[in-house]
């Protein structure tokens, strides 16, 4: 059932920009259209490209936002989230905590 | 007349004519309109629904560009419930890498704030490690579950025992006392998880034990928000309608008992919730058409009035999805696509 | 002059003290007891039922109304059926198994009692065997069955079957009632009579005994 939703109407998570739009919505309380427009602007892509895995894999690789297939040297996990916070200009709770804990 | 493959709310297959499907769509929508005192669907919306129900395709989807955020609650429970014994961090990785989740949630198998309280400090390191290893937003979530606070599970006299003895005041007082404890537990666990770095706190199936359960959720939200102004809180409802188990509780001057989604969302907003997850229940003895039109009528009214993002619940037995262990792709995809296409919503 | 509408409103609000006060006042002003009952109290209970169905009123509130109703009925009890002729007979009465509604049944009991019947009230949630046993123990002539839920209506049939099986069906007349029940249902399950309210229940019982 979950997979059916993902295919029928979901954005597609980190294979595209679903997680990024969700982050903006969660951080700023933005409604969907606004959140999509915000992310598209920050990534310098068209709103329609946010759900295109070809475009988004390239953008995510370039900006180091984390990709599905973990290539060597590409930011993963918390590393990618540092980049997401900076690129989207939002606070990410665990990134802040990471800084505090590593006194970085 | 042509017969179309259709399903009932329990998932069983039936044959219906287009005329019968249309009649059910109208009846379902009007049922919601009547109960919620909200407008029924419009002609084009019925036509769209009829169209997808008469489509020979197995799978229906939204038009590109209309995709919405897909939030998975209790992901770590669901993967183990089907007998796949991966640990919880692996489960989360499966959700983000394989299941196409836009957000996900770490949850404990007891999935209620009360049992999580004593083990919260054991949950935190798992959450912290998960946050290091994953990419997409990660909630920590559980259910308010007020039922756990009355006897035999908790310290307070059981209202459902008091009520039949005619002890109405006592029953109501018991709810009032229990909800204060519930608020404390939600705030306690929510605070720890936020301080561990969770992207959000999910209060899932709010109102399951009635109006007192919903009130506790709202007060806890308010308190967490006051403590951590940047915290993201999602309130997801248990059912379409707040049952008046206490019956006279109010929040910001509004009586909670009897509220439907479009009224509940205003309460969630007032409490400071970031995202609201409304619900409409599936009736197993009615057709999928009846159920979906009804669900969309409720969710549409909610979406139109909401100032915060809404993520209607589309799991088993809600939002027009049939009540089975394995809801069929035909009906889930139709519900998913139609809900997303016809309602002003921000996620599922 | 007592305003029956205020009684109705106070009943809906579940305000027991106000309801009993207003009912007492109406009685003092010589308003007929059955008028107070029908046009004030029962009317209010009907509205309560509608609101319950609409999701505007919930169990605790309905219970408060029910409590106010019972207290008010207690005041009216000695005055109801005063003018009626007296008969004798024994009635075993109860609410069907699984059903907790007793306001209507209590009213029927009261009316029958004031009409001269001896009442053996088995209460609510009464199993078929309990009815059978009570009929045998008390040598009753009438069995009164009440059901307010569509789900407990079939229990009336089961009770009649149990009376038959234990060989006492012929010695009693079975009367049934309750909001979802009607004459057609009574005929279908082989009951001897149906009455829509407590007044007609008492008339029917008297007819049977005469
Ligand atoms: C008060 C009430 C309650 C109170 C009962 C308190 C009590 N001590 O009785 C409480 C809160 C406990 C209650 C509980 C429930 N209730 Co309730 N309740 C009512 C209500 C509002 C009024 C009933 C009443 O007292 N009417 C006033 C009296 C005077 O009228 P009466 O009972 O019909 O009796 C008259 C006649 O029928 C006749 N009569 C009655 N018995 C007999 C017997 C004989 C022999 C004869 C001849 C005549 C006769 O004479 C009486 C006097 O005029 C009705 C709605 C309604 N309007 O009927 C719902 C109603 C009956 N309840 C209903 C429901 C669903 C429930 C619950 C399942 C709710 C829940 N979710 O928990 C529970 C069930 C509990 C159980 N197992 O029984 C539904 C039933 C729907 C259905 N399809 O069956 C109703 C119709 C409400 C609704 N519209 O949804 N309820």
XYZ file of C-alpha atoms and ligand atoms in Angstrom:
753
model
C 0.000 0.000 0.000
C 2.823 2.391 0.893
C 4.467 1.761 -2.450
C 1.181 2.358 -4.248
C 0.895 5.800 -2.638
C 4.519 6.558 -3.429
C 3.872 5.832 -7.099
C 0.385 7.292 -7.384
C 0.928 10.636 -5.720
C 4.124 10.823 -3.670
C 6.955 13.147 -4.616
C 9.508 10.347 -4.548
C 11.685 11.092 -1.539
C 15.418 11.475 -1.958
C 15.531 10.053 -5.440
C 14.081 13.455 -6.324
C 13.385 16.463 -4.071
C 10.572 15.061 -1.907
C 12.582 15.149 1.297
C 13.719 18.714 0.600
C 10.197 20.013 0.046
C 9.128 18.177 3.206
C 11.978 19.786 5.148
C 10.972 23.255 4.105
C 7.367 22.539 4.973
C 8.380 21.265 8.394
C 10.829 24.073 9.113
C 8.762 26.949 7.803
C 5.215 25.596 8.004
C 4.806 26.306 4.296
C 1.923 24.912 2.296
C 2.929 22.604 -0.517
C 2.954 24.943 -3.514
C 4.952 27.509 -1.632
C 7.410 24.915 -0.338
C 7.934 23.517 -3.842
C 8.546 26.990 -5.258
C 10.995 27.759 -2.464
C 13.020 24.606 -3.029
C 12.997 25.042 -6.812
C 14.362 28.536 -6.415
C 17.112 27.477 -4.035
C 18.155 24.639 -6.329
C 17.789 26.790 -9.431
C 15.484 24.285 -11.129
C 11.940 24.420 -12.412
C 9.141 23.254 -10.074
C 8.328 20.503 -12.576
C 11.889 19.192 -12.284
C 11.582 18.578 -8.553
C 10.097 15.163 -9.254
C 12.379 14.274 -12.145
C 14.978 11.777 -10.922
C 17.334 12.456 -13.815
C 17.539 16.168 -13.111
C 17.456 15.768 -9.363
C 20.177 13.116 -9.141
C 22.455 15.486 -10.972
C 21.501 18.474 -8.811
C 21.808 16.475 -5.611
C 25.185 15.125 -6.638
C 26.465 18.581 -7.556
C 25.258 20.159 -4.330
C 26.080 17.182 -2.129
C 22.509 16.717 -0.856
C 22.672 12.933 -0.648
C 21.724 10.427 -3.345
C 20.138 6.982 -3.350
C 23.224 5.165 -4.622
C 26.115 5.980 -2.293
C 29.127 6.668 -4.465
C 32.552 6.991 -2.865
C 33.290 10.401 -1.443
C 29.742 11.706 -1.906
C 28.192 13.249 1.255
C 26.054 10.767 3.131
C 23.730 10.963 6.122
C 24.522 13.881 8.389
C 27.111 15.187 5.929
C 24.458 15.610 3.291
C 22.190 17.290 5.825
C 24.797 19.963 6.495
C 24.647 20.772 2.799
C 20.843 20.649 2.736
C 20.621 23.132 5.611
C 22.985 25.519 3.872
C 21.536 25.214 0.366
C 17.936 25.531 1.531
C 18.804 28.120 4.161
C 16.866 26.325 6.896
C 17.753 25.076 10.341
C 18.013 21.322 10.670
C 17.757 20.239 14.260
C 20.273 17.396 14.132
C 22.767 19.485 12.210
C 22.654 22.081 14.983
C 23.079 19.353 17.588
C 25.997 17.882 15.642
C 27.744 21.254 15.752
C 27.119 21.580 19.466
C 28.312 18.074 20.243
C 31.422 18.220 18.101
C 32.098 21.781 19.296
C 32.719 22.505 15.646
C -25.580 -1.489 -19.380
C -21.838 -1.944 -18.980
C -20.661 -3.328 -15.699
C -17.457 -2.066 -14.136
C -15.180 -3.811 -11.710
C -15.552 -2.173 -8.313
C -14.871 -2.885 -4.668
C -16.687 -2.541 -1.395
C -15.137 -0.884 1.669
C -14.024 -4.326 2.877
C -12.179 -4.846 -0.391
C -14.499 -7.486 -1.848
C -15.070 -7.260 -5.591
C -18.430 -6.231 -7.094
C -19.738 -5.260 -10.500
C -21.474 -1.903 -10.793
C -22.889 0.175 -13.626
C -21.709 3.743 -14.180
C -25.093 4.912 -12.992
C -24.778 2.994 -9.736
C -21.263 4.292 -9.185
C -22.407 7.866 -9.747
C -25.326 7.389 -7.352
C -22.919 6.128 -4.684
C -20.526 9.018 -5.255
C -23.322 11.513 -4.710
C -24.699 9.653 -1.718
C -21.265 9.366 -0.075
C -20.460 13.007 -0.573
C -23.854 14.057 0.716
C -23.420 11.928 3.787
C -20.236 13.858 4.611
C -21.873 17.168 3.740
C -24.762 16.388 6.015
C -22.653 15.247 8.957
C -19.995 17.922 8.688
C -22.374 20.673 7.576
C -20.020 21.323 4.657
C -20.591 21.580 0.890
C -20.854 18.374 -1.176
C -18.642 17.842 -4.244
C -19.286 19.650 -7.514
C -20.305 18.148 -10.846
C -16.763 18.118 -12.329
C -15.487 16.373 -9.239
C -18.098 13.637 -9.489
C -17.265 13.299 -13.186
C -13.571 12.924 -12.450
C -14.288 10.268 -9.818
C -16.646 8.407 -12.128
C -13.980 8.524 -14.794
C -11.320 6.924 -12.651
C -13.703 4.292 -11.292
C -14.745 3.347 -14.837
C -11.159 3.308 -16.064
C -10.013 -0.175 -17.114
C -6.546 0.529 -15.730
C -5.269 -1.194 -12.684
C -3.301 1.815 -11.530
C -4.314 5.481 -11.476
C -2.006 8.361 -10.609
C -1.901 12.141 -10.353
C -0.754 14.321 -13.205
C 2.953 15.149 -13.073
C 3.501 18.275 -11.027
C 0.679 17.495 -8.600
C 2.671 15.117 -6.431
C 2.531 15.652 -2.684
C 4.739 14.916 0.289
C 4.411 11.335 1.438
C 4.810 10.923 5.175
C 5.142 7.471 6.637
C 4.124 7.019 10.239
C 5.352 4.158 12.393
C 7.572 2.970 9.558
C 9.868 1.074 11.865
C 6.961 -0.896 13.261
C 5.367 -1.743 9.972
C 8.380 -3.381 8.410
C 8.877 -5.637 11.408
C 5.197 -6.372 11.741
C 5.313 -8.217 8.451
C 8.068 -10.417 9.811
C 11.051 -8.668 8.267
C 13.416 -8.578 11.195
C 15.731 -5.746 10.357
C 16.683 -3.353 13.112
C 15.005 0.021 13.263
C 17.769 2.055 11.664
C 17.881 -0.392 8.778
C 14.121 -0.122 8.519
C 14.407 3.649 8.179
C 17.069 3.273 5.528
C 14.796 0.955 3.601
C 12.026 3.565 3.759
C 14.186 6.394 2.483
C 16.127 4.496 -0.120
C 13.580 1.988 -1.369
C 10.050 3.018 -0.420
C 10.132 6.552 -1.778
C 9.291 8.145 1.565
C 9.507 11.931 1.809
C 9.510 11.792 5.617
C 9.609 8.891 8.036
C 9.279 8.134 11.688
C 11.177 6.259 14.357
C 8.765 4.513 16.684
C 8.857 2.050 19.525
C 6.822 -1.125 19.329
C 4.573 0.031 22.203
C 3.865 3.188 20.204
C 2.374 5.205 23.066
C 3.958 8.048 25.012
C 3.366 6.405 28.363
C 5.388 3.202 27.810
C 8.076 5.176 25.978
C 8.607 7.459 28.972
C 10.640 5.006 31.125
C 12.782 3.907 28.177
C 13.105 7.298 26.507
C 16.805 7.532 27.247
C 17.293 4.204 25.468
C 15.324 5.477 22.502
C 17.360 8.669 22.201
C 20.690 7.082 21.160
C 18.905 5.075 18.489
C 17.284 8.238 17.199
C 20.626 10.039 17.314
C 22.365 7.284 15.398
C 19.551 7.113 12.885
C 19.885 10.842 12.330
C 23.563 10.407 11.515
C 22.877 7.723 8.970
C 19.783 8.953 7.139
C 18.973 11.867 4.859
C 15.249 12.565 4.825
C 13.274 14.212 7.662
C 12.869 11.905 10.606
C 10.064 12.205 13.129
C 9.889 10.536 16.478
C 6.312 9.468 17.037
C 3.854 7.648 19.255
C 0.178 7.750 20.159
C -1.231 9.798 23.043
C -3.409 6.796 23.928
C -5.244 8.185 26.947
C -6.797 4.766 27.577
C -3.532 3.691 29.212
C -4.110 6.061 32.120
C -7.217 4.458 33.579
C -7.517 1.229 35.490
C -6.343 -1.474 35.044
C -3.578 0.063 32.890
C -3.176 3.279 34.863
C -3.919 4.985 38.143
C -7.244 6.656 37.384
C -10.707 5.164 37.887
C -12.036 3.771 34.640
C -14.667 6.112 33.170
C -16.351 3.278 31.310
C -16.940 1.571 34.627
C -18.111 4.748 36.358
C -20.508 5.783 33.619
C -22.863 2.785 33.799
C -22.998 3.251 37.591
C -24.370 6.707 36.916
C -21.210 8.370 38.219
C -21.013 10.852 35.390
C -19.197 13.616 37.260
C -16.662 11.149 38.589
C -16.101 9.746 35.103
C -15.533 13.213 33.712
C -13.177 14.114 36.547
C -11.208 10.963 35.890
C -10.717 11.995 32.250
C -9.632 15.456 33.355
C -7.047 14.084 35.775
C -5.769 11.476 33.315
C -5.269 13.990 30.558
C -2.947 16.046 32.735
C -0.671 13.047 33.145
C -0.800 12.353 29.437
C 0.237 15.937 28.685
C 3.241 15.527 30.988
C 4.312 12.314 29.271
C 4.022 13.740 25.768
C 5.966 16.850 26.751
C 8.610 14.749 28.505
C 9.207 12.348 25.629
C 8.763 15.040 22.968
C 11.354 17.254 24.652
C 13.970 14.523 24.862
C 13.497 13.504 21.258
C 13.672 17.084 20.084
C 16.831 17.632 22.064
C 18.277 14.528 20.469
C 17.757 16.162 17.091
C 14.455 14.795 15.749
C 13.128 16.753 12.792
C 9.645 16.548 14.192
C 7.407 15.017 16.822
C 4.385 13.086 15.644
C 1.296 12.761 17.828
C -0.415 9.945 16.006
C -4.056 8.853 16.350
C -4.977 11.797 18.544
C -8.458 11.606 19.998
C -8.501 7.790 19.999
C -9.987 7.817 23.501
C -12.289 10.725 22.747
C -12.316 14.434 23.453
C -10.003 14.237 26.499
C -7.370 12.468 24.393
C -7.583 15.203 21.758
C -7.440 17.949 24.377
C -4.304 16.446 25.928
C -2.705 16.378 22.475
C -3.509 20.045 21.926
C -2.223 21.150 25.319
C 0.965 19.104 24.914
C 1.517 20.682 21.495
C 1.071 24.122 22.978
C 3.580 23.378 25.736
C 6.206 21.877 23.440
C 5.852 24.807 21.101
C 6.297 27.276 23.954
C 9.394 25.424 25.092
C 10.900 25.019 21.598
C 9.530 27.624 19.200
C 11.171 25.936 16.161
C 9.841 22.459 16.859
C 7.797 20.764 14.144
C 4.756 18.954 15.488
C 2.408 16.838 13.466
C -0.985 15.942 14.903
C -2.634 13.000 13.166
C -6.179 12.079 14.075
C -7.526 8.702 15.143
C -10.920 9.010 13.516
C -12.984 11.433 11.527
C -14.934 12.708 14.460
C -14.047 13.549 18.061
C -16.058 11.254 20.289
C -17.566 12.922 23.332
C -16.406 10.455 25.933
C -16.185 13.321 28.404
C -18.426 15.437 26.171
C -17.947 18.860 27.721
C -14.260 19.634 27.244
C -13.338 22.782 25.385
C -10.194 24.225 23.858
C -10.001 27.988 23.262
C -13.684 28.145 24.050
C -14.738 25.525 21.477
C -16.320 22.245 22.427
C -14.170 19.413 21.076
C -16.780 16.639 21.105
C -18.401 16.193 17.726
C -15.751 18.059 15.720
C -14.964 16.936 12.191
C -11.690 17.487 10.298
C -12.391 21.067 9.209
C -13.063 22.049 12.823
C -10.249 19.953 14.314
C -7.647 21.616 12.106
C -8.500 25.000 13.610
C -7.772 23.599 17.055
C -4.470 22.124 15.864
C -3.555 25.484 14.372
C -4.414 27.314 17.561
C -2.246 24.905 19.554
C 0.714 25.620 17.282
C 0.885 22.362 15.328
C 2.971 22.521 12.143
C 1.115 19.833 10.199
C -2.330 18.318 10.671
C -3.357 14.844 9.568
C -7.142 14.619 9.222
C -9.016 11.351 8.889
C -12.195 10.033 7.352
C -13.213 6.479 8.081
C -14.088 3.799 5.565
C -17.467 2.100 5.838
C -16.993 -1.564 4.913
C -20.554 -2.132 3.768
C -20.488 0.741 1.268
C -18.750 0.858 -2.097
C -15.312 2.347 -2.707
C -17.034 5.125 -4.662
C -19.255 6.021 -1.712
C -16.321 5.978 0.686
C -13.938 7.936 -1.492
C -16.441 10.682 -2.364
C -17.271 10.980 1.303
C -13.618 11.121 2.366
C -12.772 13.719 -0.256
C -15.716 15.880 0.802
C -14.404 15.956 4.373
C -10.766 16.465 3.400
C -11.613 19.166 0.892
C -13.454 21.191 3.497
C -10.492 20.757 5.815
C -7.965 21.781 3.166
C -9.898 24.877 2.230
C -10.028 26.230 5.730
C -6.551 25.176 6.904
C -3.763 27.702 7.273
C -1.253 24.994 8.134
C -0.268 22.141 5.823
C -2.552 19.116 5.977
C -1.630 15.507 5.320
C -4.829 13.441 5.137
C -4.443 9.946 6.488
C -4.637 7.389 3.693
C -3.783 4.172 5.486
C -5.814 1.039 5.788
C -9.486 1.810 6.431
C -9.230 5.575 6.118
C -9.361 8.163 3.350
C -11.336 5.888 1.049
C -8.819 3.046 1.331
C -10.411 -0.346 1.976
C -10.100 -2.152 5.275
C -7.776 -5.082 4.631
C -4.338 -6.221 5.440
C -3.379 -5.857 1.794
C -5.435 -3.030 0.289
C -5.619 -3.642 -3.472
C -3.560 -1.467 -5.806
C -6.609 -0.530 -7.894
C -8.472 1.062 -5.024
C -5.459 2.549 -3.206
C -4.105 4.203 -6.337
C -7.539 5.612 -7.160
C -7.988 6.966 -3.640
C -4.487 8.363 -3.570
C -4.756 10.061 -6.955
C -8.248 11.422 -6.394
C -7.567 12.747 -2.917
C -4.458 14.508 -4.161
C -6.103 15.840 -7.286
C -9.324 17.138 -5.753
C -8.235 18.462 -2.371
C -6.018 21.330 -1.476
C -3.623 19.216 0.491
C 0.059 19.255 1.242
C 0.918 15.653 1.822
C -0.386 12.216 2.701
C -48.365 28.983 34.322
C -45.749 26.261 34.011
C -43.955 26.239 30.703
C -43.514 22.697 29.430
C -40.977 23.904 26.947
C -38.659 24.985 29.765
C -38.935 21.466 31.158
C -37.970 20.096 27.768
C -34.962 22.425 27.600
C -33.831 21.659 31.142
C -34.106 17.943 30.386
C -31.962 18.308 27.262
C -29.427 20.245 29.342
C -29.422 17.338 31.793
C -30.091 19.644 34.729
C -31.730 17.296 37.192
C -32.476 19.882 39.888
C -34.039 22.288 37.454
C -36.124 19.564 35.822
C -37.496 18.238 39.105
C -38.146 21.800 40.318
C -40.064 22.686 37.182
C -42.006 19.436 37.182
C -42.977 19.934 40.829
C -44.061 23.472 40.026
C -46.186 22.262 37.111
C -47.774 19.629 39.328
C -48.528 22.283 41.949
C -50.174 24.353 39.244
C -52.381 21.373 38.433
C -50.974 20.620 35.008
C -52.023 17.055 34.164
C -49.243 14.580 34.926
C -49.468 12.835 31.566
C -49.273 16.182 29.830
C -46.055 16.999 31.688
C -44.740 13.582 30.807
C -45.620 13.601 27.125
C -45.261 17.239 26.165
C -42.359 18.096 28.440
C -40.254 15.067 29.289
C -40.746 12.556 26.487
C -40.534 15.344 23.929
C -37.183 16.298 25.452
C -35.923 12.727 25.383
C -36.824 12.502 21.697
C -34.726 15.576 20.980
C -31.907 14.062 23.020
C -32.129 10.966 20.812
C -31.987 13.025 17.634
C -28.993 14.979 18.852
C -27.261 11.791 19.891
C -27.708 10.479 16.367
C -26.433 13.736 14.874
C -23.302 13.579 17.017
C -24.257 16.725 18.917
C -24.825 14.930 22.212
C -22.773 12.138 23.725
C -23.275 9.348 26.240
C -22.384 11.323 29.397
C -24.827 14.039 28.419
C -27.522 11.576 27.428
C -27.021 9.886 30.782
C -27.475 13.203 32.568
C -30.726 13.743 30.691
C -31.769 10.193 31.479
C -31.090 10.779 35.164
C -33.086 13.992 35.164
C -35.890 12.137 33.397
C -35.997 9.364 35.996
C -36.083 11.847 38.863
C -38.913 13.772 37.228
C -40.861 10.618 36.510
C -40.594 9.661 40.168
C -42.485 12.848 41.028
C -45.180 12.097 38.477
C -45.480 8.443 39.374
C -48.196 8.711 42.021
C -50.230 10.977 39.757
C -50.160 8.994 36.581
C -53.075 6.720 35.886
C -54.987 7.982 38.905
C -58.198 8.000 36.970
C -57.857 4.497 35.654
C -59.838 1.527 36.720
C -58.030 -1.147 38.649
C -57.328 -4.663 37.401
C -55.269 -7.471 38.764
C -52.613 -9.599 37.188
C -48.931 -10.247 37.282
C -46.496 -8.792 34.770
C -42.924 -9.900 34.338
C -41.117 -7.083 32.568
C -37.546 -6.434 31.475
C -35.252 -5.047 28.809
C -33.889 -7.580 26.331
C -30.479 -9.145 26.802
C -27.668 -6.845 25.714
C -29.776 -3.720 26.117
C -29.309 -1.222 28.948
C -32.107 1.213 28.144
C -34.654 1.258 30.920
C -36.385 4.625 31.002
C -39.217 3.534 28.705
C -39.563 0.174 30.375
C -39.743 1.857 33.803
C -42.475 4.149 32.578
C -44.449 1.193 31.295
C -43.956 -0.578 34.644
C -45.209 2.476 36.481
C -48.310 2.827 34.375
C -49.097 -0.841 34.740
C -48.489 -0.683 38.454
C -50.803 2.247 38.867
C -53.386 0.377 36.825
C -53.278 -2.332 39.479
C -50.868 -4.864 38.077
C -48.272 -6.515 40.214
C -44.920 -5.869 38.578
C -41.950 -8.179 38.628
C -39.272 -5.979 37.114
C -36.228 -7.958 36.016
C -34.288 -4.830 35.075
C -32.058 -4.493 32.045
C -29.981 -6.979 30.057
C -32.361 -9.804 30.884
C -31.591 -13.206 29.368
C -34.398 -15.370 27.909
C -33.898 -17.970 30.683
C -34.438 -15.304 33.308
C -37.789 -14.423 31.768
C -38.749 -18.108 31.688
C -37.743 -18.611 35.297
C -39.638 -15.527 36.476
C -42.799 -16.591 34.639
C -42.593 -19.970 36.365
C -41.733 -18.535 39.776
C -44.471 -15.920 39.784
C -47.129 -17.557 37.639
C -47.352 -14.336 35.618
C -49.998 -13.684 33.002
C -48.106 -11.077 31.018
C -44.509 -10.773 29.864
C -43.357 -7.298 28.849
C -40.258 -7.061 26.652
C -38.508 -3.814 25.913
C -35.729 -3.212 23.384
C -34.277 0.105 22.242
C -31.549 -1.175 19.990
C -31.974 -2.748 16.587
C -29.295 -5.186 17.672
C -31.282 -6.416 20.662
C -34.629 -6.747 18.876
C -33.836 -10.324 17.768
C -33.488 -11.194 21.470
C -37.252 -10.726 21.750
C -37.741 -13.549 19.291
C -35.233 -15.667 21.206
C -37.115 -14.960 24.427
C -40.450 -15.997 22.905
C -38.803 -19.165 21.594
C -37.444 -19.900 25.074
C -40.923 -19.453 26.566
C -42.239 -21.919 24.000
C -39.501 -24.449 24.602
C -40.007 -24.456 28.330
C -43.752 -24.986 27.875
C -44.968 -21.712 29.435
C -45.693 -19.772 26.248
C -49.416 -20.624 26.344
C -49.893 -19.393 29.894
C -48.675 -15.839 29.155
C -49.381 -12.997 26.768
C -46.247 -11.368 25.444
C -46.291 -7.598 24.946
C -43.398 -5.830 23.333
C -42.272 -2.240 22.936
C -39.388 0.151 22.510
C -38.542 2.770 19.911
C -37.366 0.504 17.050
C -40.174 -2.032 17.519
C -43.523 -1.918 15.694
C -46.696 -3.930 15.188
C -45.309 -5.646 12.123
C -42.293 -6.869 14.061
C -44.560 -8.018 16.873
C -46.598 -10.052 14.391
C -43.485 -11.470 12.825
C -42.020 -12.799 16.039
C -45.368 -14.041 17.318
C -45.871 -11.583 20.173
C -49.412 -11.013 21.399
C -49.303 -7.255 21.373
C -47.320 -4.115 20.774
C -47.755 -0.650 22.258
C -45.985 2.519 21.162
C -46.052 4.205 24.570
C -46.697 3.585 28.242
C -50.308 4.804 28.132
C -51.303 2.417 25.386
C -49.250 -0.329 27.011
C -51.433 -0.053 30.082
C -54.642 -0.054 28.021
C -53.476 -3.074 26.097
C -52.602 -4.976 29.248
C -56.000 -4.232 30.719
C -57.723 -5.390 27.551
C -55.847 -8.633 27.763
C -56.868 -9.248 31.348
C -60.519 -8.428 30.845
C -31.356 7.595 27.009
C -30.642 6.798 25.948
C -29.508 6.084 26.315
C -29.033 5.986 27.761
C -29.931 4.958 28.505
C -30.143 5.328 29.965
C -31.185 4.468 30.555
N -31.044 4.269 31.833
O -32.080 3.992 29.887
C -27.566 5.505 27.572
C -26.655 6.703 27.544
C -27.045 4.511 28.620
C -27.619 4.895 26.184
C -26.672 4.000 25.722
C -26.643 3.532 24.419
N -27.473 3.923 23.403
Co -28.973 4.900 23.638
N -30.503 6.138 23.623
C -31.101 6.804 24.583
C -32.219 7.674 23.972
C -31.669 9.078 23.774
C -33.521 7.793 24.714
C -34.200 6.479 25.088
C -35.302 6.819 26.027
O -35.124 6.689 27.205
N -36.407 7.354 25.488
C -37.524 7.833 26.273
C -38.445 6.689 26.608
C -39.597 7.216 27.437
O -38.955 6.179 25.396
P -38.822 4.629 24.947
O -37.623 4.042 25.550
O -38.984 4.525 23.478
O -40.055 3.951 25.632
C -41.400 4.184 25.293
C -41.945 3.262 24.192
O -40.940 2.766 23.311
C -42.681 2.210 24.915
N -41.979 1.028 25.414
C -40.698 0.889 25.819
N -40.482 -0.316 26.293
C -41.653 -0.989 26.254
C -41.983 -2.264 26.635
C -43.287 -2.711 26.455
C -43.656 -4.050 26.903
C -44.250 -1.861 25.858
C -45.607 -2.358 25.629
C -43.907 -0.588 25.483
C -42.605 -0.136 25.665
O -43.194 2.920 26.001
C -42.191 3.832 26.496
C -42.835 4.970 27.199
O -43.623 5.789 26.361
C -32.454 6.921 22.610
C -33.025 7.778 21.475
C -34.525 7.711 21.391
N -35.137 8.823 21.111
O -35.128 6.655 21.552
C -31.048 6.402 22.307
C -30.866 5.183 21.408
C -31.919 4.139 21.684
N -29.547 4.699 21.833
C -28.839 4.261 20.829
C -27.520 3.726 20.963
C -26.803 3.403 19.667
C -26.928 3.515 22.213
C -25.535 2.919 22.475
C -25.150 1.707 21.629
C -24.540 4.057 22.322
C -23.089 3.697 22.453
N -22.385 3.920 21.391
O -22.640 3.260 23.479
C -25.616 2.562 23.978
C -26.127 1.114 24.175
C -26.048 0.626 25.573
C -26.776 -0.681 25.674
N -26.077 -1.795 25.617
O -27.979 -0.692 25.765
C -29.550 4.387 19.507
C -30.062 3.050 18.960
C -29.818 2.911 17.483
C -30.074 1.542 16.986
N -29.909 1.383 15.694
O -30.392 0.619 17.651
C -30.658 5.440 19.865
C -31.939 5.292 19.019
C -30.038 6.838 19.657
C -29.686 7.146 18.228
N -30.553 7.781 17.514
O -28.619 6.839 17.793
N -28.687 5.375 25.459
